[in-house]
């Protein structure tokens, strides 16, 4: 079974992926790969609020808690993936990333990453 570092490195090595951050639901960093090497803590501090708001929205809509949130920004995408009740994954990508392939891979490897957190 691959390690958490190997899984996050595989995501980071995809063309267009800028940062991969695994964090606790409280915003504390667990694992990170960031091409800029200085955004991980700022991202980790903000991701739990997005995950909470998305789950509240899903609950209000009668759809349940969020499993994955895809955000489209002016210059790229952000993906928040709930690994477990205690852990989240955030991926920052440029606008030219193969988004469908990235989302598919994240879904496929969710349980493997969750088991390692």
mmCIF file of C-alpha atoms in Angstrom:
data_model
loop_
_atom_site.group_PDB
_atom_site.id
_atom_site.type_symbol
_atom_site.label_atom_id
_atom_site.label_comp_id
_atom_site.label_asym_id
_atom_site.label_seq_id
_atom_site.Cartn_x
_atom_site.Cartn_y
_atom_site.Cartn_z
ATOM 1 C CA UNK A 1 0.000 0.000 0.000
ATOM 2 C CA UNK A 2 1.391 3.443 -0.897
ATOM 3 C CA UNK A 3 2.224 5.930 1.814
ATOM 4 C CA UNK A 4 0.363 9.191 2.351
ATOM 5 C CA UNK A 5 3.357 11.077 0.972
ATOM 6 C CA UNK A 6 3.400 8.920 -2.167
ATOM 7 C CA UNK A 7 -0.320 9.508 -2.766
ATOM 8 C CA UNK A 8 -0.055 13.263 -2.299
ATOM 9 C CA UNK A 9 3.064 13.399 -4.496
ATOM 10 C CA UNK A 10 1.195 11.544 -7.234
ATOM 11 C CA UNK A 11 -1.559 14.169 -7.098
ATOM 12 C CA UNK A 12 0.998 17.003 -7.007
ATOM 13 C CA UNK A 13 2.774 15.624 -10.081
ATOM 14 C CA UNK A 14 -0.347 15.953 -12.244
ATOM 15 C CA UNK A 15 -0.029 18.773 -14.801
ATOM 16 C CA UNK A 16 -1.778 21.882 -13.500
ATOM 17 C CA UNK A 17 -1.801 20.934 -9.802
ATOM 18 C CA UNK A 18 -0.185 23.633 -7.688
ATOM 19 C CA UNK A 19 -0.778 22.503 -4.112
ATOM 20 C CA UNK A 20 -2.004 19.452 -2.230
ATOM 21 C CA UNK A 21 -2.832 19.917 1.440
ATOM 22 C CA UNK A 22 -4.094 17.264 3.830
ATOM 23 C CA UNK A 23 -5.316 18.778 7.053
ATOM 24 C CA UNK A 24 -7.261 18.016 10.164
ATOM 25 C CA UNK A 25 -10.838 19.248 10.455
ATOM 26 C CA UNK A 26 -9.384 21.851 12.860
ATOM 27 C CA UNK A 27 -7.120 23.269 10.129
ATOM 28 C CA UNK A 28 -3.829 21.773 11.308
ATOM 29 C CA UNK A 29 -1.502 20.544 8.554
ATOM 30 C CA UNK A 30 -0.954 16.800 8.217
ATOM 31 C CA UNK A 31 0.816 16.593 4.837
ATOM 32 C CA UNK A 32 1.478 19.121 2.086
ATOM 33 C CA UNK A 33 3.051 19.577 -1.320
ATOM 34 C CA UNK A 34 2.993 23.176 -2.508
ATOM 35 C CA UNK A 35 4.922 24.509 -5.484
ATOM 36 C CA UNK A 36 5.038 27.949 -3.830
ATOM 37 C CA UNK A 37 5.996 26.407 -0.442
ATOM 38 C CA UNK A 38 4.307 29.165 1.511
ATOM 39 C CA UNK A 39 0.554 28.833 1.079
ATOM 40 C CA UNK A 40 -0.139 25.584 2.905
ATOM 41 C CA UNK A 41 -0.828 27.066 6.333
ATOM 42 C CA UNK A 42 -3.044 29.834 4.926
ATOM 43 C CA UNK A 43 -4.983 27.299 2.871
ATOM 44 C CA UNK A 44 -5.326 24.867 5.782
ATOM 45 C CA UNK A 45 -6.695 27.644 7.982
ATOM 46 C CA UNK A 46 -9.500 28.374 5.498
ATOM 47 C CA UNK A 47 -10.501 24.959 4.151
ATOM 48 C CA UNK A 48 -12.502 23.801 7.219
ATOM 49 C CA UNK A 49 -14.845 26.793 6.908
ATOM 50 C CA UNK A 50 -15.542 25.920 3.264
ATOM 51 C CA UNK A 51 -16.170 22.258 4.139
ATOM 52 C CA UNK A 52 -18.492 23.216 6.994
ATOM 53 C CA UNK A 53 -20.447 25.703 4.879
ATOM 54 C CA UNK A 54 -20.821 23.161 2.059
ATOM 55 C CA UNK A 55 -22.093 20.500 4.469
ATOM 56 C CA UNK A 56 -24.568 22.940 5.987
ATOM 57 C CA UNK A 57 -25.792 23.831 2.513
ATOM 58 C CA UNK A 58 -26.197 20.148 1.650
ATOM 59 C CA UNK A 59 -28.086 19.510 4.862
ATOM 60 C CA UNK A 60 -30.393 22.468 4.193
ATOM 61 C CA UNK A 61 -31.046 21.177 0.670
ATOM 62 C CA UNK A 62 -31.797 17.715 2.034
ATOM 63 C CA UNK A 63 -28.761 16.220 0.295
ATOM 64 C CA UNK A 64 -26.640 15.470 3.363
ATOM 65 C CA UNK A 65 -23.091 16.457 4.206
ATOM 66 C CA UNK A 66 -20.637 17.368 1.469
ATOM 67 C CA UNK A 67 -18.177 14.766 0.250
ATOM 68 C CA UNK A 68 -16.424 16.921 -2.366
ATOM 69 C CA UNK A 69 -16.581 20.626 -3.160
ATOM 70 C CA UNK A 70 -15.261 22.022 -6.432
ATOM 71 C CA UNK A 71 -14.570 25.755 -6.539
ATOM 72 C CA UNK A 72 -13.896 27.658 -9.740
ATOM 73 C CA UNK A 73 -11.753 30.776 -9.334
ATOM 74 C CA UNK A 74 -10.605 33.443 -11.788
ATOM 75 C CA UNK A 75 -7.342 31.603 -12.461
ATOM 76 C CA UNK A 76 -7.985 28.017 -11.484
ATOM 77 C CA UNK A 77 -9.790 25.534 -9.288
ATOM 78 C CA UNK A 78 -9.897 24.407 -5.705
ATOM 79 C CA UNK A 79 -11.154 20.995 -4.623
ATOM 80 C CA UNK A 80 -12.058 20.126 -1.039
ATOM 81 C CA UNK A 81 -12.422 16.393 -0.396
ATOM 82 C CA UNK A 82 -13.644 15.036 2.926
ATOM 83 C CA UNK A 83 -11.427 12.058 3.772
ATOM 84 C CA UNK A 84 -13.041 11.384 7.148
ATOM 85 C CA UNK A 85 -14.715 13.288 9.963
ATOM 86 C CA UNK A 86 -11.252 14.319 11.142
ATOM 87 C CA UNK A 87 -9.419 14.941 7.840
ATOM 88 C CA UNK A 88 -9.787 16.962 4.648
ATOM 89 C CA UNK A 89 -7.819 17.221 1.419
ATOM 90 C CA UNK A 90 -7.471 20.451 -0.563
ATOM 91 C CA UNK A 91 -6.077 20.607 -4.087
ATOM 92 C CA UNK A 92 -5.296 23.894 -5.826
ATOM 93 C CA UNK A 93 -4.982 23.719 -9.616
ATOM 94 C CA UNK A 94 -4.549 26.011 -12.589
ATOM 95 C CA UNK A 95 -7.332 26.552 -15.112
ATOM 96 C CA UNK A 96 -5.688 24.171 -17.591
ATOM 97 C CA UNK A 97 -5.749 21.118 -15.282
ATOM 98 C CA UNK A 98 -7.579 18.031 -16.584
ATOM 99 C CA UNK A 99 -10.304 18.594 -13.996
ATOM 100 C CA UNK A 100 -12.478 15.548 -14.749
ATOM 101 C CA UNK A 101 -9.479 13.223 -14.524
ATOM 102 C CA UNK A 102 -8.340 14.842 -11.280
ATOM 103 C CA UNK A 103 -11.792 14.493 -9.694
ATOM 104 C CA UNK A 104 -12.024 10.867 -10.789
ATOM 105 C CA UNK A 105 -8.635 10.038 -9.281
ATOM 106 C CA UNK A 106 -9.448 11.825 -6.030
ATOM 107 C CA UNK A 107 -12.645 9.781 -5.671
ATOM 108 C CA UNK A 108 -10.799 6.561 -6.495
ATOM 109 C CA UNK A 109 -8.051 7.161 -3.907
ATOM 110 C CA UNK A 110 -10.190 8.715 -1.153
ATOM 111 C CA UNK A 111 -10.422 5.532 0.928
ATOM 112 C CA UNK A 112 -6.691 4.833 0.596
ATOM 113 C CA UNK A 113 -5.819 8.334 1.796
ATOM 114 C CA UNK A 114 -8.411 8.189 4.567
ATOM 115 C CA UNK A 115 -6.919 4.933 5.841
ATOM 116 C CA UNK A 116 -3.503 6.593 6.124
ATOM 117 C CA UNK A 117 -4.591 9.741 7.955
#
